[in-house]
CSV table of C-alpha atoms in Angstrom, one decimal:
chain,number,residue,atom,x,y,z
A,1,MET,CA,0.0,0.0,0.0
A,2,LEU,CA,1.1,3.6,-0.5
A,3,ARG,CA,1.6,5.3,2.8
A,4,GLN,CA,3.8,7.7,4.8
A,5,ILE,CA,6.8,6.0,6.4
A,6,ILE,CA,10.2,7.2,7.7
A,7,TYR,CA,13.3,7.4,5.6
A,8,ILE,CA,16.8,7.2,7.1
A,9,ASP,CA,19.7,8.9,5.3
A,10,GLU,CA,22.6,6.6,6.2
A,11,ALA,CA,25.2,9.3,5.1
A,12,LYS,CA,23.8,11.7,7.7
A,13,CYS,CA,23.4,9.1,10.5
A,14,ASN,CA,26.1,9.5,13.3
A,15,GLY,CA,25.1,6.2,15.0
A,16,CYS,CA,23.9,7.8,18.2
A,17,GLY,CA,21.0,5.4,18.6
A,18,LYS,CA,18.6,8.0,19.9
A,19,CYS,CA,16.0,7.2,17.1
A,20,ALA,CA,16.0,3.5,18.0
A,21,ALA,CA,15.4,4.2,21.6
A,22,ALA,CA,12.6,6.6,20.7
A,23,CYS,CA,10.9,4.0,18.5
A,24,HIS,CA,8.4,2.3,20.8
A,25,GLU,CA,7.4,-0.2,18.1
A,26,GLY,CA,10.9,-1.5,17.5
A,27,ALA,CA,10.9,-0.6,13.8
A,28,ILE,CA,14.4,1.0,14.0
A,29,GLY,CA,17.6,-0.9,14.9
A,30,MET,CA,21.3,-0.2,14.9
A,31,ILE,CA,23.3,-2.2,12.3
A,32,ASN,CA,27.1,-1.7,11.8
A,33,GLY,CA,26.8,1.6,13.7
A,34,LYS,CA,24.0,3.0,11.6
A,35,ALA,CA,20.2,3.3,12.1
A,36,LYS,CA,18.1,1.1,9.9
A,37,LEU,CA,14.4,0.7,9.4
A,38,LEU,CA,14.1,-3.0,10.2
A,39,ARG,CA,10.5,-3.7,9.2
A,40,ASP,CA,8.0,-1.5,7.3
A,41,ASP,CA,5.1,-3.1,9.2
A,42,TYR,CA,6.5,-2.0,12.6
A,43,CYS,CA,6.6,1.7,11.5
A,44,ASP,CA,3.4,3.5,12.4
A,45,GLY,CA,4.5,6.6,10.4
A,46,LEU,CA,3.9,9.0,13.3
A,47,GLY,CA,7.6,9.9,13.5
A,48,ASP,CA,8.4,9.8,17.3
A,49,CYS,CA,12.0,9.3,16.1
A,50,LEU,CA,12.3,12.4,14.1
A,51,PRO,CA,12.8,15.0,16.8
A,52,GLU,CA,15.4,12.7,18.5
A,53,CYS,CA,17.8,12.7,15.5
A,54,PRO,CA,20.5,15.3,16.1
A,55,THR,CA,21.7,15.2,12.4
A,56,GLY,CA,18.4,15.4,10.6
A,57,ALA,CA,19.0,12.0,9.0
A,58,ILE,CA,15.3,11.0,9.4
A,59,THR,CA,12.5,12.3,7.3
A,60,PHE,CA,9.1,11.2,6.0
A,61,GLU,CA,8.6,9.7,2.6
A,62,LYS,CA,5.5,8.4,0.8
A,63,ARG,CA,6.1,5.0,-0.8
A,64,GLU,CA,4.8,1.5,-1.2
A,65,ALA,CA,5.1,-0.2,2.2
A,66,ALA,CA,3.5,-2.9,4.2
A,67,ALA,CA,0.6,-1.7,6.4
A,68,TYR,CA,1.4,-1.0,10.0
A,69,ASP,CA,0.7,-4.3,11.9
A,70,GLU,CA,-0.2,-3.4,15.5
A,71,ALA,CA,-0.7,-7.1,16.4
A,72,ALA,CA,2.8,-8.0,15.1
A,73,VAL,CA,4.3,-5.1,17.0
A,74,ARG,CA,2.6,-6.1,20.2
A,75,ALA,CA,3.8,-9.7,19.8
A,76,HIS,CA,7.3,-8.5,19.2
A,77,LYS,CA,7.3,-6.2,22.2
A,78,PHE,CA,6.0,-9.0,24.4
A,79,LYS,CA,8.7,-11.4,23.2
A,80,GLN,CA,11.3,-8.8,24.0
A,81,PHE,CA,9.9,-8.3,27.4
A,82,GLU,CA,9.7,-12.0,28.2
A,83,THR,CA,13.3,-12.5,27.1
A,84,ALA,CA,14.5,-9.6,29.4
A,85,HIS,CA,12.3,-10.9,32.3
A,86,ALA,CA,13.7,-14.5,31.9
A,87,HIS,CA,17.3,-13.2,32.3
A,88,ARG,CA,16.6,-11.5,35.6
A,89,GLU,CA,18.3,-13.2,38.6
A,90,GLY,CA,16.1,-15.0,41.1
A,91,GLY,CA,12.4,-14.9,41.1
A,92,CYS,CA,9.7,-17.6,41.3
A,93,PRO,CA,9.2,-19.7,38.1
A,94,GLY,CA,5.5,-19.4,38.7
A,95,SER,CA,5.7,-15.6,38.2
A,96,LYS,CA,6.7,-15.9,34.6
A,97,ILE,CA,5.0,-13.2,32.6
A,98,ARG,CA,2.1,-14.4,30.4
A,99,GLU,CA,-0.5,-12.6,28.3
A,100,MET,CA,-3.8,-14.3,27.5
A,101,ASN,CA,-5.7,-12.9,24.4
A,102,ARG,CA,-9.3,-13.5,25.4
A,103,ARG,CA,-11.3,-13.9,22.2
A,104,THR,CA,-14.5,-15.0,24.0
A,105,THR,CA,-17.0,-12.7,25.7
A,106,VAL,CA,-19.3,-13.5,28.5
A,107,GLY,CA,-22.3,-15.3,27.2
A,108,ALA,CA,-20.4,-16.9,24.3
A,109,THR,CA,-20.0,-20.6,23.9
A,110,PRO,CA,-17.4,-21.6,26.6
A,111,ALA,CA,-14.2,-23.5,25.9
A,112,VAL,CA,-14.2,-27.3,26.5
A,113,ASN,CA,-14.5,-28.2,30.1
A,114,THR,CA,-15.0,-24.6,31.1
A,115,ALA,CA,-18.4,-23.7,32.5
A,116,VAL,CA,-17.7,-19.9,32.5
A,117,PRO,CA,-14.8,-18.5,30.5
A,118,SER,CA,-12.1,-16.9,32.6
A,119,GLN,CA,-11.5,-13.2,31.9
A,120,LEU,CA,-8.0,-13.1,33.3
A,121,ARG,CA,-5.8,-11.5,30.7
A,122,GLN,CA,-2.3,-11.7,32.2
A,123,TRP,CA,-0.1,-13.6,34.7
A,124,PRO,CA,0.9,-12.9,37.4
A,125,CYS,CA,-2.0,-11.0,39.0
A,126,GLN,CA,-0.8,-10.5,42.6
A,127,ILE,CA,0.2,-6.8,43.1
A,128,LYS,CA,3.4,-8.0,44.9
A,129,LEU,CA,4.4,-10.2,41.8
A,130,VAL,CA,3.3,-8.1,38.8
A,131,PRO,CA,6.1,-6.2,37.0
A,132,ILE,CA,6.0,-2.4,36.9
A,133,THR,CA,6.2,-2.4,33.1
A,134,ALA,CA,4.8,-5.0,30.7
A,135,PRO,CA,3.1,-5.0,27.3
A,136,PHE,CA,-0.2,-6.0,28.8
A,137,TYR,CA,-0.5,-2.6,30.5
A,138,GLU,CA,-0.7,-0.9,27.1
A,139,ASN,CA,-4.0,0.9,26.7
A,140,ALA,CA,-5.2,-0.9,29.8
A,141,ASN,CA,-8.1,-0.4,32.1
A,142,LEU,CA,-6.8,-1.4,35.5
A,143,LEU,CA,-8.8,-3.4,38.1
A,144,ILE,CA,-7.3,-3.3,41.5
A,145,ALA,CA,-9.2,-5.8,43.6
A,146,ALA,CA,-9.1,-7.1,47.1
A,147,ASP,CA,-8.5,-10.9,47.2
A,148,CYS,CA,-11.8,-11.6,48.9
A,149,THR,CA,-14.0,-9.9,46.3
A,150,ALA,CA,-13.5,-12.8,43.8
A,151,TYR,CA,-15.0,-15.2,46.4
A,152,ALA,CA,-17.7,-12.9,47.7
A,153,TYR,CA,-19.1,-11.7,44.4
A,154,ALA,CA,-20.4,-14.4,42.1
A,155,ASP,CA,-20.1,-12.4,38.8
A,156,PHE,CA,-16.6,-11.1,39.5
A,157,HIS,CA,-15.2,-12.2,36.1
A,158,ALA,CA,-18.2,-11.1,34.0
A,159,GLU,CA,-18.8,-7.7,35.6
A,160,PHE,CA,-15.4,-6.6,36.7
A,161,MET,CA,-12.5,-8.5,35.1
A,162,GLN,CA,-13.7,-8.5,31.5
A,163,ASN,CA,-11.5,-6.3,29.3
A,164,LYS,CA,-9.4,-5.2,32.2
A,165,ILE,CA,-5.9,-6.0,33.6
A,166,THR,CA,-6.5,-7.4,37.1
A,167,LEU,CA,-4.2,-6.8,40.1
A,168,ILE,CA,-5.2,-8.4,43.4
A,169,GLY,CA,-4.0,-8.0,46.9
A,170,CYS,CA,-4.8,-7.7,50.6
A,171,PRO,CA,-3.1,-4.9,52.5
A,172,LYS,CA,-3.7,-6.7,55.8
A,173,LEU,CA,-2.2,-10.0,54.8
A,174,ASP,CA,0.6,-8.6,52.8
A,175,SER,CA,1.3,-5.9,55.4
A,176,VAL,CA,2.7,-3.5,52.7
A,177,ASP,CA,1.8,-0.2,51.3
A,178,TYR,CA,1.0,-0.9,47.6
A,179,SER,CA,0.8,2.8,46.7
A,180,GLU,CA,4.5,3.2,45.6
A,181,LYS,CA,4.4,0.3,43.2
A,182,LEU,CA,1.0,1.1,41.9
A,183,ALA,CA,2.1,4.7,41.3
A,184,GLU,CA,5.0,3.5,39.1
A,185,ILE,CA,2.7,1.2,37.2
A,186,ILE,CA,0.4,4.1,36.4
A,187,ARG,CA,3.2,6.5,35.7
A,188,GLN,CA,5.2,4.3,33.4
A,189,ASN,CA,2.4,2.7,31.4
A,190,ASP,CA,-0.5,3.8,29.2
A,191,ILE,CA,-3.3,3.2,31.7
A,192,HIS,CA,-6.7,4.6,30.8
A,193,SER,CA,-8.7,4.1,34.0
A,194,LEU,CA,-8.7,2.6,37.5
A,195,THR,CA,-11.4,0.5,39.2
A,196,VAL,CA,-10.9,-0.4,42.8
A,197,LEU,CA,-13.0,-3.3,44.0
A,198,ARG,CA,-13.0,-3.7,47.8
A,199,MET,CA,-14.9,-5.4,50.6
A,200,GLU,CA,-16.9,-3.5,53.1
A,201,VAL,CA,-14.6,-4.5,56.0
A,202,PRO,CA,-12.4,-1.7,57.4
A,203,CYS,CA,-9.1,-3.3,56.6
A,204,CYS,CA,-10.0,-3.2,52.9
A,205,GLY,CA,-9.8,0.6,53.1
A,206,GLY,CA,-6.1,0.3,52.8
A,207,LEU,CA,-6.4,-0.9,49.2
A,208,GLU,CA,-8.6,2.1,48.3
A,209,THR,CA,-6.3,4.5,50.0
A,210,ALA,CA,-3.3,3.0,48.3
A,211,ALA,CA,-4.9,3.3,44.8
A,212,LYS,CA,-5.9,6.9,45.4
A,213,LYS,CA,-2.5,7.8,46.8
A,214,ALA,CA,-0.8,6.1,43.8
A,215,LEU,CA,-2.9,8.0,41.3
A,216,ALA,CA,-2.0,11.3,43.1
A,217,GLN,CA,1.7,10.4,43.1
A,218,SER,CA,1.7,9.3,39.5
A,219,GLY,CA,0.8,12.9,38.4
A,220,LYS,CA,-1.8,11.6,36.0
A,221,HIS,CA,-5.5,12.4,35.9
A,222,LEU,CA,-7.4,9.2,35.2
A,223,PRO,CA,-11.0,8.1,35.9
A,224,LEU,CA,-11.2,6.3,39.2
A,225,GLN,CA,-14.2,4.2,40.4
A,226,VAL,CA,-14.4,2.6,43.8
A,227,VAL,CA,-16.9,-0.3,44.2
A,228,THR,CA,-17.6,-2.0,47.5
A,229,ILE,CA,-18.9,-5.5,48.1
A,230,SER,CA,-20.7,-6.6,51.2
A,231,VAL,CA,-19.6,-9.7,53.1
A,232,GLU,CA,-22.9,-11.2,51.9
A,233,GLY,CA,-21.8,-10.7,48.3
A,234,ASN,CA,-23.9,-7.7,47.4
A,235,LEU,CA,-22.9,-4.5,45.6
A,236,LEU,CA,-23.0,-1.6,47.9
A,237,GLY,CA,-21.9,1.0,45.4
């Protein structure tokens, strides 16, 4: 297809690598000390790399090129993240990062041997175990839920987890302040909204407080909804 895409003038490139670092899609790489457009379908044509180039080696051109493939870019980024995560020292093997692409919706025919399809979209899901940055946070609506809510509220998956990235925890059992980690997750990723799901018991207030504190510390202004579940399993608002 004919579309706008970047052009790199190798003669002007000084090999600083700033354009490659600025390219969030991974379309640009450094080969033999020079910046190269590695794949047309990774370039979205928006030009985040242009202002980073100190020599003016990058410009736009309009030519025949493969269409921008968002799915391929996402898969590439997740593979890179997994590789980096796998090389970190220590850590529990069970906390290996995984992303589940849920293609079913609530009410659709469930998978074999699954009465109700899970809506969990990533692993791990414990606040203490999730990474601060990961591809699954991109364009995400974040659900920060108290552990007990999944057991108290019958339609937890259908009403709250669907189309969200789910982080669960219990401030009383973990005995930690989640706010600092949550603030970094919000600050360093493209989060669109926050939903806090808590129980009516007083100790669950720590989760709500941590989420509100994290949002304030992040410096971002995002929609925040707090929903409370009674110990009988009813929505209180």
